mmCIF file of C-alpha atoms and ligand atoms in Angstrom:
data_model
loop_
_atom_site.group_PDB
_atom_site.id
_atom_site.type_symbol
_atom_site.label_atom_id
_atom_site.label_comp_id
_atom_site.label_asym_id
_atom_site.label_seq_id
_atom_site.Cartn_x
_atom_site.Cartn_y
_atom_site.Cartn_z
ATOM 1 C CA MET A 1 12.863 12.752 -68.237
ATOM 2 C CA THR A 2 15.925 10.841 -69.311
ATOM 3 C CA GLU A 3 15.887 7.145 -68.867
ATOM 4 C CA ASP A 4 18.569 4.699 -69.832
ATOM 5 C CA ARG A 5 16.710 2.233 -67.608
ATOM 6 C CA SER A 6 17.323 -0.983 -69.536
ATOM 7 C CA LYS A 7 21.019 -0.194 -70.078
ATOM 8 C CA ILE A 8 21.398 0.562 -66.394
ATOM 9 C CA ILE A 9 19.767 -2.705 -65.372
ATOM 10 C CA GLU A 10 21.989 -4.626 -67.765
ATOM 11 C CA THR A 11 25.104 -2.785 -66.562
ATOM 12 C CA ILE A 12 24.334 -3.414 -62.905
ATOM 13 C CA LYS A 13 23.660 -7.086 -63.564
ATOM 14 C CA ASN A 14 26.989 -7.402 -65.381
ATOM 15 C CA SER A 15 29.113 -5.447 -62.882
ATOM 16 C CA ARG A 16 30.487 -6.875 -59.679
ATOM 17 C CA LYS A 17 32.047 -3.879 -57.901
ATOM 18 C CA PHE A 18 30.330 -0.586 -57.160
ATOM 19 C CA TYR A 19 31.154 2.781 -55.650
ATOM 20 C CA LEU A 20 28.027 4.627 -54.517
ATOM 21 C CA ILE A 21 27.948 8.264 -53.489
ATOM 22 C CA SER A 22 25.560 10.921 -52.180
ATOM 23 C CA HIS A 23 25.978 14.664 -52.727
ATOM 24 C CA MET A 24 27.827 16.912 -50.256
ATOM 25 C CA GLN A 25 25.931 18.172 -47.202
ATOM 26 C CA PRO A 26 23.637 15.213 -47.778
ATOM 27 C CA ASP A 27 19.932 15.424 -46.981
ATOM 28 C CA GLY A 28 17.704 12.477 -46.100
ATOM 29 C CA ASP A 29 16.974 11.682 -49.738
ATOM 30 C CA SER A 30 20.631 11.484 -50.652
ATOM 31 C CA ILE A 31 21.634 9.367 -47.626
ATOM 32 C CA GLY A 32 18.504 7.202 -47.727
ATOM 33 C CA SER A 33 18.922 6.517 -51.456
ATOM 34 C CA LEU A 34 22.618 5.745 -50.935
ATOM 35 C CA LEU A 35 21.992 3.246 -48.127
ATOM 36 C CA ALA A 36 18.993 1.606 -49.820
ATOM 37 C CA MET A 37 20.891 1.179 -53.081
ATOM 38 C CA GLY A 38 23.940 -0.150 -51.180
ATOM 39 C CA GLU A 39 21.932 -2.720 -49.215
ATOM 40 C CA GLY A 40 19.923 -3.685 -52.307
ATOM 41 C CA LEU A 41 23.017 -4.336 -54.422
ATOM 42 C CA ARG A 42 24.718 -6.292 -51.631
ATOM 43 C CA SER A 43 21.614 -8.460 -51.296
ATOM 44 C CA ILE A 44 22.094 -9.611 -54.910
ATOM 45 C CA GLY A 45 25.749 -10.448 -54.332
ATOM 46 C CA LYS A 46 27.462 -7.226 -55.382
ATOM 47 C CA GLU A 47 30.543 -5.743 -53.754
ATOM 48 C CA VAL A 48 29.606 -2.209 -52.681
ATOM 49 C CA LYS A 49 31.382 0.716 -51.057
ATOM 50 C CA THR A 50 29.321 3.730 -50.007
ATOM 51 C CA PHE A 51 30.647 7.285 -49.854
ATOM 52 C CA THR A 52 29.609 10.808 -49.001
ATOM 53 C CA PRO A 53 31.750 13.947 -49.338
ATOM 54 C CA GLY A 54 32.057 15.035 -45.710
ATOM 55 C CA SER A 55 30.061 12.998 -43.238
ATOM 56 C CA VAL A 56 26.622 11.560 -42.615
ATOM 57 C CA PRO A 57 24.555 14.105 -40.631
ATOM 58 C CA ARG A 58 23.986 12.958 -37.066
ATOM 59 C CA LYS A 59 20.241 12.621 -37.447
ATOM 60 C CA TYR A 60 20.644 9.881 -40.068
ATOM 61 C CA ASN A 61 23.174 7.885 -38.060
ATOM 62 C CA PHE A 62 20.450 5.552 -36.827
ATOM 63 C CA LEU A 63 20.021 4.108 -40.325
ATOM 64 C CA GLU A 64 21.607 0.722 -40.840
ATOM 65 C CA GLY A 65 24.817 1.021 -42.855
ATOM 66 C CA ALA A 66 25.328 4.729 -42.016
ATOM 67 C CA ASP A 67 28.404 3.828 -39.955
ATOM 68 C CA GLN A 68 30.030 2.228 -43.005
ATOM 69 C CA VAL A 69 29.782 5.281 -45.261
ATOM 70 C CA LYS A 70 33.290 6.536 -46.056
ATOM 71 C CA HIS A 71 34.311 10.072 -46.865
ATOM 72 C CA ASP A 72 37.519 9.480 -48.769
ATOM 73 C CA LEU A 73 38.735 7.167 -51.451
ATOM 74 C CA ILE A 74 42.482 7.040 -51.806
ATOM 75 C CA ASP A 75 42.926 4.561 -54.657
ATOM 76 C CA GLY A 76 39.879 4.584 -56.880
ATOM 77 C CA ASP A 77 39.557 1.618 -59.218
ATOM 78 C CA PRO A 78 38.264 2.983 -62.547
ATOM 79 C CA THR A 79 36.877 -0.429 -63.533
ATOM 80 C CA THR A 80 34.392 -0.149 -60.682
ATOM 81 C CA THR A 81 30.905 1.053 -61.668
ATOM 82 C CA ALA A 82 30.022 4.387 -60.066
ATOM 83 C CA ILE A 83 26.481 5.206 -59.003
ATOM 84 C CA ILE A 84 25.848 8.856 -58.150
ATOM 85 C CA LEU A 85 22.661 9.577 -56.233
ATOM 86 C CA ASP A 86 20.588 12.774 -55.975
ATOM 87 C CA SER A 87 23.306 15.027 -57.454
ATOM 88 C CA SER A 88 22.362 17.490 -60.170
ATOM 89 C CA ASP A 89 25.988 17.920 -61.214
ATOM 90 C CA PRO A 90 29.405 16.395 -60.428
ATOM 91 C CA GLU A 91 30.520 19.498 -58.484
ATOM 92 C CA ARG A 92 28.172 18.302 -55.743
ATOM 93 C CA LEU A 93 30.626 15.451 -55.094
ATOM 94 C CA GLY A 94 33.223 17.847 -53.694
ATOM 95 C CA LEU A 95 36.661 16.307 -53.245
ATOM 96 C CA LEU A 96 35.409 12.918 -54.423
ATOM 97 C CA LYS A 97 34.382 14.286 -57.826
ATOM 98 C CA ASP A 98 37.526 13.317 -59.729
ATOM 99 C CA VAL A 99 37.799 9.773 -58.505
ATOM 100 C CA PHE A 100 34.106 9.130 -59.268
ATOM 101 C CA MET A 101 34.125 10.852 -62.649
ATOM 102 C CA GLN A 102 37.153 8.730 -63.655
ATOM 103 C CA CYS A 103 35.153 5.530 -63.400
ATOM 104 C CA GLN A 104 34.559 3.934 -66.814
ATOM 105 C CA ILE A 105 30.846 3.611 -66.197
ATOM 106 C CA ILE A 106 28.941 6.288 -64.298
ATOM 107 C CA ILE A 107 25.275 5.785 -63.457
ATOM 108 C CA ASN A 108 23.518 9.047 -62.603
ATOM 109 C CA ILE A 109 20.284 8.633 -60.615
ATOM 110 C CA ASP A 110 18.448 11.830 -59.753
ATOM 111 C CA HIS A 111 15.221 13.832 -59.809
ATOM 112 C CA HIS A 112 16.475 17.446 -60.076
ATOM 113 C CA VAL A 113 15.101 19.324 -63.121
ATOM 114 C CA THR A 114 18.529 20.935 -63.424
ATOM 115 C CA ASN A 115 20.424 17.616 -63.688
ATOM 116 C CA GLN A 116 23.297 17.925 -66.157
ATOM 117 C CA LEU A 117 23.003 14.325 -67.389
ATOM 118 C CA PHE A 118 26.695 13.777 -66.742
ATOM 119 C CA GLY A 119 26.493 9.983 -66.463
ATOM 120 C CA THR A 120 27.395 7.313 -68.965
ATOM 121 C CA PHE A 121 23.804 6.297 -68.277
ATOM 122 C CA ASN A 122 21.240 8.591 -66.716
ATOM 123 C CA LEU A 123 18.101 7.732 -64.800
ATOM 124 C CA VAL A 124 16.709 11.183 -64.164
ATOM 125 C CA SER A 125 13.030 11.811 -63.584
ATOM 126 C CA SER A 126 11.936 15.214 -62.363
ATOM 127 C CA SER A 127 8.427 13.901 -61.745
ATOM 128 C CA ALA A 128 9.723 11.680 -58.926
ATOM 129 C CA SER A 129 9.284 13.339 -55.524
ATOM 130 C CA ALA A 130 12.618 11.942 -54.363
ATOM 131 C CA THR A 131 15.584 10.029 -55.717
ATOM 132 C CA GLY A 132 14.362 7.385 -53.254
ATOM 133 C CA GLU A 133 11.321 6.760 -55.487
ATOM 134 C CA ILE A 134 13.558 6.112 -58.490
ATOM 135 C CA VAL A 135 15.804 3.831 -56.413
ATOM 136 C CA TYR A 136 12.739 1.878 -55.252
ATOM 137 C CA GLU A 137 11.623 1.248 -58.853
ATOM 138 C CA LEU A 138 15.146 0.335 -59.915
ATOM 139 C CA LEU A 139 15.613 -2.147 -57.059
ATOM 140 C CA LYS A 140 12.299 -3.764 -58.025
ATOM 141 C CA ASP A 141 13.440 -4.022 -61.650
ATOM 142 C CA LEU A 142 16.686 -5.618 -60.475
ATOM 143 C CA GLY A 143 14.716 -8.265 -58.609
ATOM 144 C CA VAL A 144 15.900 -7.071 -55.194
ATOM 145 C CA LYS A 145 13.705 -8.220 -52.315
ATOM 146 C CA ILE A 146 12.858 -5.216 -50.140
ATOM 147 C CA ASN A 147 13.782 -5.765 -46.466
ATOM 148 C CA THR A 148 13.439 -3.613 -43.343
ATOM 149 C CA THR A 149 16.821 -1.911 -43.870
ATOM 150 C CA ILE A 150 15.975 -0.902 -47.431
ATOM 151 C CA ALA A 151 12.415 0.091 -46.477
ATOM 152 C CA GLU A 152 13.581 2.347 -43.650
ATOM 153 C CA ALA A 153 16.229 4.054 -45.809
ATOM 154 C CA LEU A 154 13.730 4.668 -48.623
ATOM 155 C CA TYR A 155 11.122 5.925 -46.174
ATOM 156 C CA VAL A 156 13.649 8.467 -44.893
ATOM 157 C CA ALA A 157 14.548 9.459 -48.482
ATOM 158 C CA ILE A 158 10.974 9.986 -49.645
ATOM 159 C CA SER A 159 9.577 11.555 -46.496
ATOM 160 C CA THR A 160 12.469 14.059 -46.421
ATOM 161 C CA ASP A 161 11.999 15.337 -49.963
ATOM 162 C CA THR A 162 8.212 15.509 -49.672
ATOM 163 C CA GLY A 163 8.492 17.415 -46.373
ATOM 164 C CA SER A 164 6.735 14.521 -44.655
ATOM 165 C CA PHE A 165 4.242 14.232 -47.571
ATOM 166 C CA LYS A 166 3.235 17.875 -47.299
ATOM 167 C CA TYR A 167 4.735 19.218 -50.560
ATOM 168 C CA ASP A 168 2.983 19.255 -53.931
ATOM 169 C CA ASN A 169 5.547 16.821 -55.323
ATOM 170 C CA THR A 170 3.746 14.102 -53.311
ATOM 171 C CA THR A 171 1.868 11.905 -55.796
ATOM 172 C CA PRO A 172 -0.314 8.804 -55.699
ATOM 173 C CA ALA A 173 2.840 6.890 -56.676
ATOM 174 C CA THR A 174 4.623 8.309 -53.625
ATOM 175 C CA HIS A 175 1.921 7.011 -51.308
ATOM 176 C CA ARG A 176 1.751 3.639 -53.056
ATOM 177 C CA ILE A 177 5.486 3.162 -52.547
ATOM 178 C CA ILE A 178 5.277 4.314 -48.929
ATOM 179 C CA ALA A 179 2.316 1.973 -48.308
ATOM 180 C CA GLU A 180 4.460 -0.945 -49.381
ATOM 181 C CA LEU A 181 7.473 0.199 -47.354
ATOM 182 C CA LEU A 182 5.288 0.377 -44.228
ATOM 183 C CA THR A 183 4.575 -3.339 -44.508
ATOM 184 C CA TYR A 184 8.186 -3.963 -43.398
ATOM 185 C CA GLY A 185 7.458 -2.986 -39.820
ATOM 186 C CA LEU A 186 8.565 0.664 -39.858
ATOM 187 C CA SER A 187 7.425 3.097 -37.211
ATOM 188 C CA PRO A 188 6.416 6.318 -39.025
ATOM 189 C CA GLY A 189 5.811 8.102 -35.719
ATOM 190 C CA SER A 190 9.269 7.619 -34.302
ATOM 191 C CA LEU A 191 10.915 8.116 -37.728
ATOM 192 C CA SER A 192 9.241 11.494 -38.258
ATOM 193 C CA GLN A 193 10.017 12.527 -34.678
ATOM 194 C CA LYS A 194 13.701 11.771 -35.382
ATOM 195 C CA MET A 195 13.763 13.439 -38.784
ATOM 196 C CA PHE A 196 11.472 16.451 -38.504
ATOM 197 C CA ASP A 197 10.499 17.360 -34.965
ATOM 198 C CA GLU A 198 13.547 16.789 -32.855
ATOM 199 C CA ARG A 199 16.284 19.389 -33.396
ATOM 200 C CA PRO A 200 19.246 20.265 -31.171
ATOM 201 C CA LEU A 201 19.015 23.377 -28.991
ATOM 202 C CA ALA A 202 21.632 25.010 -31.277
ATOM 203 C CA PHE A 203 19.103 24.919 -34.129
ATOM 204 C CA TYR A 204 16.564 26.890 -32.090
ATOM 205 C CA LEU A 205 19.195 29.413 -31.008
ATOM 206 C CA LEU A 206 20.092 29.895 -34.680
ATOM 207 C CA LEU A 207 16.415 30.226 -35.613
ATOM 208 C CA LYS A 208 16.061 32.909 -32.946
ATOM 209 C CA GLU A 209 18.881 34.881 -34.635
ATOM 210 C CA ALA A 210 17.308 34.396 -38.060
ATOM 211 C CA ILE A 211 13.903 35.646 -36.931
ATOM 212 C CA ALA A 212 15.458 38.563 -35.050
ATOM 213 C CA GLY A 213 16.866 39.761 -38.383
ATOM 214 C CA LEU A 214 13.704 39.243 -40.449
ATOM 215 C CA GLU A 215 13.099 41.828 -43.193
ATOM 216 C CA MET A 216 10.054 42.187 -45.425
ATOM 217 C CA TYR A 217 10.047 43.449 -49.038
ATOM 218 C CA ALA A 218 7.669 43.786 -52.003
ATOM 219 C CA ASN A 219 4.559 44.557 -49.945
ATOM 220 C CA ARG A 220 5.450 41.792 -47.498
ATOM 221 C CA ARG A 221 5.475 39.173 -50.248
ATOM 222 C CA ILE A 222 9.194 38.556 -49.807
ATOM 223 C CA ALA A 223 10.581 37.616 -46.390
ATOM 224 C CA LEU A 224 14.309 37.676 -45.974
ATOM 225 C CA MET A 225 16.532 36.377 -43.183
ATOM 226 C CA THR A 226 20.284 36.534 -42.753
ATOM 227 C CA LEU A 227 22.663 34.327 -40.815
ATOM 228 C CA SER A 228 26.420 34.271 -40.772
ATOM 229 C CA ARG A 229 29.103 31.773 -39.987
ATOM 230 C CA ASP A 230 29.897 33.770 -36.821
ATOM 231 C CA MET A 231 26.295 33.550 -35.627
ATOM 232 C CA ARG A 232 26.288 29.833 -36.303
ATOM 233 C CA LYS A 233 29.470 29.309 -34.301
ATOM 234 C CA ARG A 234 28.149 31.455 -31.451
ATOM 235 C CA CYS A 235 25.044 29.265 -31.282
ATOM 236 C CA GLY A 236 27.166 26.104 -31.279
ATOM 237 C CA ALA A 237 25.390 25.002 -34.449
ATOM 238 C CA SER A 238 26.729 22.793 -37.256
ATOM 239 C CA PRO A 239 26.195 23.579 -40.970
ATOM 240 C CA GLY A 240 23.479 20.907 -40.940
ATOM 241 C CA ASP A 241 21.541 22.910 -38.353
ATOM 242 C CA LEU A 242 20.828 25.508 -41.063
ATOM 243 C CA GLU A 243 18.559 23.012 -42.789
ATOM 244 C CA GLY A 244 14.911 24.015 -42.550
ATOM 245 C CA ILE A 245 15.451 27.547 -41.283
ATOM 246 C CA VAL A 246 14.615 29.093 -44.657
ATOM 247 C CA ASN A 247 11.128 27.508 -44.480
ATOM 248 C CA TYR A 248 10.175 29.817 -41.617
ATOM 249 C CA SER A 249 10.458 32.850 -43.922
ATOM 250 C CA ARG A 250 8.187 31.360 -46.596
ATOM 251 C CA ASN A 251 5.667 30.121 -44.010
ATOM 252 C CA ILE A 252 4.673 33.630 -42.907
ATOM 253 C CA GLU A 253 1.094 34.354 -43.987
ATOM 254 C CA GLY A 254 1.012 36.358 -47.236
ATOM 255 C CA VAL A 255 4.650 35.654 -48.113
ATOM 256 C CA GLU A 256 5.232 34.343 -51.613
ATOM 257 C CA LEU A 257 8.998 34.006 -51.487
ATOM 258 C CA GLY A 258 11.276 33.250 -48.540
ATOM 259 C CA ILE A 259 15.002 33.892 -48.778
ATOM 260 C CA LEU A 260 17.793 32.951 -46.382
ATOM 261 C CA PHE A 261 21.255 34.437 -46.786
ATOM 262 C CA TYR A 262 24.071 32.564 -45.120
ATOM 263 C CA VAL A 263 27.209 34.669 -45.080
ATOM 264 C CA GLU A 264 30.234 32.373 -45.166
ATOM 265 C CA ASN A 265 32.681 35.312 -45.230
ATOM 266 C CA ASN A 266 32.949 38.761 -46.835
ATOM 267 C CA GLN A 267 33.193 37.291 -50.317
ATOM 268 C CA GLU A 268 30.914 34.264 -50.270
ATOM 269 C CA VAL A 269 27.183 34.044 -49.523
ATOM 270 C CA LYS A 270 24.949 30.990 -49.767
ATOM 271 C CA VAL A 271 21.335 31.764 -50.663
ATOM 272 C CA GLY A 272 18.300 29.555 -50.066
ATOM 273 C CA PHE A 273 14.901 30.125 -51.718
ATOM 274 C CA ARG A 274 11.482 28.747 -50.794
ATOM 275 C CA SER A 275 8.297 29.750 -52.552
ATOM 276 C CA ARG A 276 4.573 29.179 -52.691
ATOM 277 C CA SER A 277 4.151 29.492 -56.462
ATOM 278 C CA VAL A 278 7.120 31.339 -57.988
ATOM 279 C CA ASP A 279 9.531 29.023 -59.847
ATOM 280 C CA VAL A 280 12.629 29.458 -57.689
ATOM 281 C CA SER A 281 14.538 26.891 -59.741
ATOM 282 C CA ALA A 282 14.489 29.456 -62.596
ATOM 283 C CA LEU A 283 15.349 32.282 -60.199
ATOM 284 C CA ALA A 284 18.300 30.363 -58.758
ATOM 285 C CA GLY A 285 19.332 29.379 -62.289
ATOM 286 C CA LYS A 286 19.772 33.057 -63.201
ATOM 287 C CA LEU A 287 22.169 33.303 -60.264
ATOM 288 C CA ASN A 288 24.198 30.220 -61.260
ATOM 289 C CA GLY A 289 22.348 27.971 -58.844
ATOM 290 C CA GLY A 290 19.585 25.420 -59.190
ATOM 291 C CA GLY A 291 17.114 23.167 -57.449
ATOM 292 C CA HIS A 292 13.394 22.531 -57.520
ATOM 293 C CA ALA A 293 10.425 24.771 -58.393
ATOM 294 C CA ARG A 294 9.577 25.491 -54.740
ATOM 295 C CA ALA A 295 12.991 25.009 -53.142
ATOM 296 C CA ALA A 296 16.255 26.113 -54.692
ATOM 297 C CA GLY A 297 19.516 27.858 -53.909
ATOM 298 C CA CYS A 298 22.704 29.404 -55.176
ATOM 299 C CA ARG A 299 26.111 30.504 -53.968
ATOM 300 C CA LEU A 300 27.425 33.955 -54.868
ATOM 301 C CA TYR A 301 30.981 35.147 -54.521
ATOM 302 C CA ASP A 302 30.685 38.750 -53.393
ATOM 303 C CA ASP A 303 30.118 40.718 -50.220
ATOM 304 C CA TYR A 304 26.777 40.504 -48.430
ATOM 305 C CA GLU A 305 25.369 43.895 -49.496
ATOM 306 C CA THR A 306 26.158 43.283 -53.175
ATOM 307 C CA VAL A 307 24.687 39.785 -53.063
ATOM 308 C CA LYS A 308 21.593 40.982 -51.235
ATOM 309 C CA ASN A 309 20.905 43.742 -53.782
ATOM 310 C CA LYS A 310 21.442 41.427 -56.719
ATOM 311 C CA VAL A 311 19.243 38.660 -55.295
ATOM 312 C CA LEU A 312 16.459 41.048 -54.239
ATOM 313 C CA THR A 313 16.408 42.646 -57.700
ATOM 314 C CA GLU A 314 16.032 39.224 -59.346
ATOM 315 C CA ALA A 315 13.499 38.077 -56.749
ATOM 316 C CA ILE A 316 11.288 41.121 -57.256
ATOM 317 C CA LYS A 317 11.573 40.632 -61.018
ATOM 318 C CA ALA A 318 10.482 36.989 -60.619
ATOM 319 C CA LEU A 319 7.419 38.100 -58.611
ATOM 320 C CA THR A 320 6.534 40.772 -61.173
ATOM 321 C CA ASP A 321 6.994 38.380 -64.124
ATOM 322 C CA GLN A 322 4.691 35.913 -62.454
ATOM 323 C CA ALA A 323 2.020 38.557 -61.846
ATOM 324 C CA GLY A 324 2.302 39.709 -65.479
HETATM 325 MN MN1 MN B 1 16.403 14.670 -53.526
#
């Protein structure tokens, strides 16, 4: 855990203008943390612009402030304080990396174990289930009064990264924060329907393809699925529709490690890992990727067969090491 908490509070109090950003292909934690932080800072009189590389995924558009998130910044003002949310490293900022990293003061708020501590000040706690938890504590320390907008954004952040409070990263602190957020009139039923249950038809068509290509290895302890950009296009699915598919491989009874290959083209493959007990953050780390202990990923620049062999070799090794 790295905490420049008091310096961050002082810096925020003394700054007037802020650029806030989520990571690329943002998940609920990244967008929720971004919007909550934005609303919180505005409520104490700060001038805030919110950014995401790319765009806000459709399913988070209902959140207040989502329509104001920009995806480009032509003339960055380096005297503005940058706050980077839920990003383990600056590469995750895509085309906005340079303009954000040029800011004189960079505040890095995250919960990934693999965070590179690239900020001027870092507030990184891997024991937090979500960046949203860290943002909640920070807003409290800044004297921000939680309102419905902030509560809803933080609820989305925390419920996303805890898989709707099903993952082992869910702690008593998580539930205490959520209990307070619920006092602001949120509707957990309709929020979880929007975030977890409802998916476009294209998602299910893509899932059908993924399951059709299911392969089992290591005495059925590894389940592997493969999708390609072509399949995705054929199903009418967006890149965001890939989210969650990898979980189906891990959820098969007896499977320890679920892997999803997403073939971008014949020299680039994105790999997602989900596990029951193997540390996939370490596994992904060996393949130049990163993430969390039970959910991680990497991107390899080679053809599918080469990538598959390499990943399977490392995955089987990770299973064996664990058993030993
Ligand atoms: Mn997160």
